[in-house]
Amino acid sequence: MCGISGILHFSNNPGDLAAIAQAMATAQSHRGPDDSGVWAEGPAALSHRRLSIIDLSEGGHQPMTSADGRYVLSYNGELYNFRELRAQLDYPFHTQSDTEVLLAAFAKWGSDCLQRLHGMFAFAVWDRQEQSLFLARDRMGIKPVYYSFGK
């Protein structure tokens, strides 16, 4: 099941985004009893509640940062073709998780990775270099993405 959440703040004084992201993760504790995590930096914060299915090790902890440190991912879902994608990627994998495969796919192909993904998913990727947030969901909306702009 899992649960992802995040915040992107556009003001000069965003407050304690890590605390806000932690509160969001706590509010969805029912979606992932196995692990939780928060990542925050500058104007962005991502949080995650984990239900371990594919990789039961601690290596599947999220939010997950790419090997080069550029991308941070929070992901909910299952990629049915993650083994095939993994074979196409030249990446220093440390886990057996589809999460790390998704992160490597995004690092290599950017948003074009969506054309290669087969499964049900929703994810957020923060690009630390470009200071940009990318949100996506599967084509059928099995794993929905909700967002809001507010003051």
PDB file of C-alpha atoms in Angstrom:
ATOM      1  CA  MET A   1       0.000   0.000   0.000  1.00  0.00           C
ATOM      2  CA  CYS A   2       2.532   2.679   1.113  1.00  0.00           C
ATOM      3  CA  GLY A   3       1.857   6.380   1.353  1.00  0.00           C
ATOM      4  CA  ILE A   4       3.811   9.317  -0.004  1.00  0.00           C
ATOM      5  CA  SER A   5       3.491  12.994   0.754  1.00  0.00           C
ATOM      6  CA  GLY A   6       5.456  16.156   0.356  1.00  0.00           C
ATOM      7  CA  ILE A   7       5.517  19.897   0.344  1.00  0.00           C
ATOM      8  CA  LEU A   8       7.112  22.485  -1.899  1.00  0.00           C
ATOM      9  CA  HIS A   9       7.124  25.941  -0.363  1.00  0.00           C
ATOM     10  CA  PHE A  10       7.530  29.038  -2.516  1.00  0.00           C
ATOM     11  CA  SER A  11       8.203  31.642   0.176  1.00  0.00           C
ATOM     12  CA  ASN A  12      11.499  32.828   1.613  1.00  0.00           C
ATOM     13  CA  ASN A  13      10.558  31.529   5.066  1.00  0.00           C
ATOM     14  CA  PRO A  14       9.019  28.072   4.673  1.00  0.00           C
ATOM     15  CA  GLY A  15       9.249  27.112   8.342  1.00  0.00           C
ATOM     16  CA  ASP A  16      10.207  23.637   9.490  1.00  0.00           C
ATOM     17  CA  LEU A  17       9.351  21.567   6.413  1.00  0.00           C
ATOM     18  CA  ALA A  18      10.809  18.412   7.945  1.00  0.00           C
ATOM     19  CA  ALA A  19       8.339  18.671  10.836  1.00  0.00           C
ATOM     20  CA  ILE A  20       5.450  19.267   8.429  1.00  0.00           C
ATOM     21  CA  ALA A  21       6.496  16.279   6.303  1.00  0.00           C
ATOM     22  CA  GLN A  22       6.802  14.138   9.428  1.00  0.00           C
ATOM     23  CA  ALA A  23       3.279  15.120  10.462  1.00  0.00           C
ATOM     24  CA  MET A  24       2.016  14.157   6.995  1.00  0.00           C
ATOM     25  CA  ALA A  25       3.747  10.778   7.244  1.00  0.00           C
ATOM     26  CA  THR A  26       2.293  10.199  10.707  1.00  0.00           C
ATOM     27  CA  ALA A  27      -1.196  11.009   9.430  1.00  0.00           C
ATOM     28  CA  GLN A  28      -0.911   8.145   6.943  1.00  0.00           C
ATOM     29  CA  SER A  29       0.717   5.598   9.242  1.00  0.00           C
ATOM     30  CA  HIS A  30      -2.074   3.159   8.412  1.00  0.00           C
ATOM     31  CA  ARG A  31      -0.742   2.997   4.830  1.00  0.00           C
ATOM     32  CA  GLY A  32       2.679   1.665   5.774  1.00  0.00           C
ATOM     33  CA  PRO A  33       3.524   0.036   9.086  1.00  0.00           C
ATOM     34  CA  ASP A  34       6.977  -1.279   8.107  1.00  0.00           C
ATOM     35  CA  ASP A  35       9.023   1.917   7.814  1.00  0.00           C
ATOM     36  CA  SER A  36       8.795   5.663   7.465  1.00  0.00           C
ATOM     37  CA  GLY A  37      11.133   8.383   6.354  1.00  0.00           C
ATOM     38  CA  VAL A  38      11.418  12.112   5.796  1.00  0.00           C
ATOM     39  CA  TRP A  39      13.767  14.091   3.590  1.00  0.00           C
ATOM     40  CA  ALA A  40      13.850  17.902   3.622  1.00  0.00           C
ATOM     41  CA  GLU A  41      16.123  20.476   2.027  1.00  0.00           C
ATOM     42  CA  GLY A  42      15.535  24.084   1.036  1.00  0.00           C
ATOM     43  CA  PRO A  43      11.988  24.572  -0.257  1.00  0.00           C
ATOM     44  CA  ALA A  44      11.112  20.861  -0.533  1.00  0.00           C
ATOM     45  CA  ALA A  45      10.294  17.961   1.752  1.00  0.00           C
ATOM     46  CA  LEU A  46       9.183  14.416   0.951  1.00  0.00           C
ATOM     47  CA  SER A  47       7.895  11.782   3.318  1.00  0.00           C
ATOM     48  CA  HIS A  48       7.077   8.132   3.000  1.00  0.00           C
ATOM     49  CA  ARG A  49       5.228   5.339   4.796  1.00  0.00           C
ATOM     50  CA  ARG A  50       6.314   1.889   3.693  1.00  0.00           C
ATOM     51  CA  LEU A  51       4.591  -1.432   3.333  1.00  0.00           C
ATOM     52  CA  SER A  52       7.429  -3.789   2.354  1.00  0.00           C
ATOM     53  CA  ILE A  53       6.560  -6.162  -0.485  1.00  0.00           C
ATOM     54  CA  ILE A  54       9.408  -6.680  -2.989  1.00  0.00           C
ATOM     55  CA  ASP A  55      12.581  -5.816  -1.064  1.00  0.00           C
ATOM     56  CA  LEU A  56      12.017  -6.461   2.629  1.00  0.00           C
ATOM     57  CA  SER A  57      15.455  -5.150   3.626  1.00  0.00           C
ATOM     58  CA  GLU A  58      16.282  -1.714   4.995  1.00  0.00           C
ATOM     59  CA  GLY A  59      17.738  -0.937   1.562  1.00  0.00           C
ATOM     60  CA  GLY A  60      14.255  -0.050   0.328  1.00  0.00           C
ATOM     61  CA  HIS A  61      13.999   2.855   2.794  1.00  0.00           C
ATOM     62  CA  GLN A  62      12.484   6.031   1.357  1.00  0.00           C
ATOM     63  CA  PRO A  63      12.713   8.797   0.450  1.00  0.00           C
ATOM     64  CA  MET A  64      15.612   7.386  -1.558  1.00  0.00           C
ATOM     65  CA  THR A  65      18.442   9.480  -3.000  1.00  0.00           C
ATOM     66  CA  SER A  66      20.132   8.629  -6.304  1.00  0.00           C
ATOM     67  CA  ALA A  67      23.738   7.421  -6.312  1.00  0.00           C
ATOM     68  CA  ASP A  68      24.979  10.823  -7.482  1.00  0.00           C
ATOM     69  CA  GLY A  69      22.836  12.647  -4.897  1.00  0.00           C
ATOM     70  CA  ARG A  70      20.910  14.647  -7.492  1.00  0.00           C
ATOM     71  CA  TYR A  71      17.444  13.074  -7.212  1.00  0.00           C
ATOM     72  CA  VAL A  72      15.276  12.229  -4.214  1.00  0.00           C
ATOM     73  CA  LEU A  73      12.332   9.869  -4.723  1.00  0.00           C
ATOM     74  CA  SER A  74       9.242   8.962  -2.742  1.00  0.00           C
ATOM     75  CA  TYR A  75       7.296   6.180  -4.453  1.00  0.00           C
ATOM     76  CA  ASN A  76       4.183   4.093  -3.934  1.00  0.00           C
ATOM     77  CA  GLY A  77       3.425   1.162  -6.167  1.00  0.00           C
ATOM     78  CA  GLU A  78       4.805  -1.803  -7.981  1.00  0.00           C
ATOM     79  CA  LEU A  79       6.714  -1.935 -11.248  1.00  0.00           C
ATOM     80  CA  TYR A  80       5.949  -5.253 -12.913  1.00  0.00           C
ATOM     81  CA  ASN A  81       8.885  -4.927 -15.312  1.00  0.00           C
ATOM     82  CA  PHE A  82      11.508  -3.677 -12.871  1.00  0.00           C
ATOM     83  CA  ARG A  83      13.838  -6.622 -13.538  1.00  0.00           C
ATOM     84  CA  GLU A  84      13.822  -5.896 -17.287  1.00  0.00           C
ATOM     85  CA  LEU A  85      14.410  -2.187 -16.662  1.00  0.00           C
ATOM     86  CA  ARG A  86      17.212  -2.957 -14.236  1.00  0.00           C
ATOM     87  CA  ALA A  87      18.996  -4.943 -16.961  1.00  0.00           C
ATOM     88  CA  GLN A  88      18.888  -1.850 -19.230  1.00  0.00           C
ATOM     89  CA  LEU A  89      20.388   0.507 -16.671  1.00  0.00           C
ATOM     90  CA  ASP A  90      24.061   1.096 -15.949  1.00  0.00           C
ATOM     91  CA  TYR A  91      23.645   2.058 -12.300  1.00  0.00           C
ATOM     92  CA  PRO A  92      25.391   1.093  -9.047  1.00  0.00           C
ATOM     93  CA  PHE A  93      22.425  -0.762  -7.522  1.00  0.00           C
ATOM     94  CA  HIS A  94      22.536  -1.424  -3.775  1.00  0.00           C
ATOM     95  CA  THR A  95      19.119  -3.045  -3.337  1.00  0.00           C
ATOM     96  CA  GLN A  96      16.763  -5.450  -5.050  1.00  0.00           C
ATOM     97  CA  SER A  97      13.921  -2.919  -4.854  1.00  0.00           C
ATOM     98  CA  ASP A  98      11.821  -1.605  -7.694  1.00  0.00           C
ATOM     99  CA  THR A  99      12.190   1.769  -5.969  1.00  0.00           C
ATOM    100  CA  GLU A 100      15.873   1.957  -6.812  1.00  0.00           C
ATOM    101  CA  VAL A 101      15.141   0.829 -10.393  1.00  0.00           C
ATOM    102  CA  LEU A 102      12.593   3.653 -10.736  1.00  0.00           C
ATOM    103  CA  LEU A 103      15.119   6.141  -9.370  1.00  0.00           C
ATOM    104  CA  ALA A 104      17.798   4.913 -11.802  1.00  0.00           C
ATOM    105  CA  ALA A 105      15.307   5.028 -14.696  1.00  0.00           C
ATOM    106  CA  PHE A 106      14.390   8.615 -13.870  1.00  0.00           C
ATOM    107  CA  ALA A 107      18.063   9.567 -13.551  1.00  0.00           C
ATOM    108  CA  LYS A 108      18.767   8.114 -17.019  1.00  0.00           C
ATOM    109  CA  TRP A 109      15.628   8.961 -18.995  1.00  0.00           C
ATOM    110  CA  GLY A 110      13.944  11.754 -17.036  1.00  0.00           C
ATOM    111  CA  SER A 111      10.201  11.977 -17.624  1.00  0.00           C
ATOM    112  CA  ASP A 112      10.590   9.685 -20.658  1.00  0.00           C
ATOM    113  CA  CYS A 113      10.943   6.830 -18.171  1.00  0.00           C
ATOM    114  CA  LEU A 114       7.138   6.860 -17.901  1.00  0.00           C
ATOM    115  CA  GLN A 115       6.865   5.280 -21.353  1.00  0.00           C
ATOM    116  CA  ARG A 116       8.882   2.293 -20.101  1.00  0.00           C
ATOM    117  CA  LEU A 117       7.090   1.691 -16.788  1.00  0.00           C
ATOM    118  CA  HIS A 118       4.555  -1.123 -16.523  1.00  0.00           C
ATOM    119  CA  GLY A 119       2.737  -1.248 -13.239  1.00  0.00           C
ATOM    120  CA  MET A 120       0.753   0.761 -10.755  1.00  0.00           C
ATOM    121  CA  PHE A 121       2.533   3.697  -9.208  1.00  0.00           C
ATOM    122  CA  ALA A 122       2.578   7.236  -7.944  1.00  0.00           C
ATOM    123  CA  PHE A 123       5.825   9.030  -7.255  1.00  0.00           C
ATOM    124  CA  ALA A 124       7.507  12.343  -6.596  1.00  0.00           C
ATOM    125  CA  VAL A 125      11.082  13.178  -7.591  1.00  0.00           C
ATOM    126  CA  TRP A 126      12.888  16.260  -6.335  1.00  0.00           C
ATOM    127  CA  ASP A 127      15.769  17.363  -8.564  1.00  0.00           C
ATOM    128  CA  ARG A 128      18.258  18.983  -6.202  1.00  0.00           C
ATOM    129  CA  GLN A 129      20.250  20.508  -9.079  1.00  0.00           C
ATOM    130  CA  GLU A 130      17.345  22.062 -10.976  1.00  0.00           C
ATOM    131  CA  GLN A 131      15.266  22.698  -7.834  1.00  0.00           C
ATOM    132  CA  SER A 132      12.248  21.124  -9.521  1.00  0.00           C
ATOM    133  CA  LEU A 133       9.582  18.638  -8.507  1.00  0.00           C
ATOM    134  CA  PHE A 134       8.233  15.938 -10.833  1.00  0.00           C
ATOM    135  CA  LEU A 135       4.998  14.105  -9.984  1.00  0.00           C
ATOM    136  CA  ALA A 136       3.589  11.142 -11.883  1.00  0.00           C
ATOM    137  CA  ARG A 137       1.082   8.339 -11.604  1.00  0.00           C
ATOM    138  CA  ASP A 138       0.252   5.235 -13.588  1.00  0.00           C
ATOM    139  CA  ARG A 139      -1.883   5.612 -16.706  1.00  0.00           C
ATOM    140  CA  MET A 140      -5.024   4.177 -15.108  1.00  0.00           C
ATOM    141  CA  GLY A 141      -4.745   6.185 -11.909  1.00  0.00           C
ATOM    142  CA  ILE A 142      -4.675   3.083  -9.709  1.00  0.00           C
ATOM    143  CA  LYS A 143      -2.258   4.966  -7.472  1.00  0.00           C
ATOM    144  CA  PRO A 144      -3.634   8.500  -7.580  1.00  0.00           C
ATOM    145  CA  VAL A 145      -1.750  11.750  -7.089  1.00  0.00           C
ATOM    146  CA  TYR A 146      -3.424  14.668  -5.350  1.00  0.00           C
ATOM    147  CA  TYR A 147      -1.880  18.112  -5.143  1.00  0.00           C
ATOM    148  CA  SER A 148      -2.890  21.549  -4.049  1.00  0.00           C
ATOM    149  CA  PHE A 149      -1.686  25.125  -4.385  1.00  0.00           C
ATOM    150  CA  GLY A 150      -2.377  27.197  -1.318  1.00  0.00           C
ATOM    151  CA  LYS A 151      -1.314  30.116   0.762  1.00  0.00           C
TER     152      LYS A 151
END
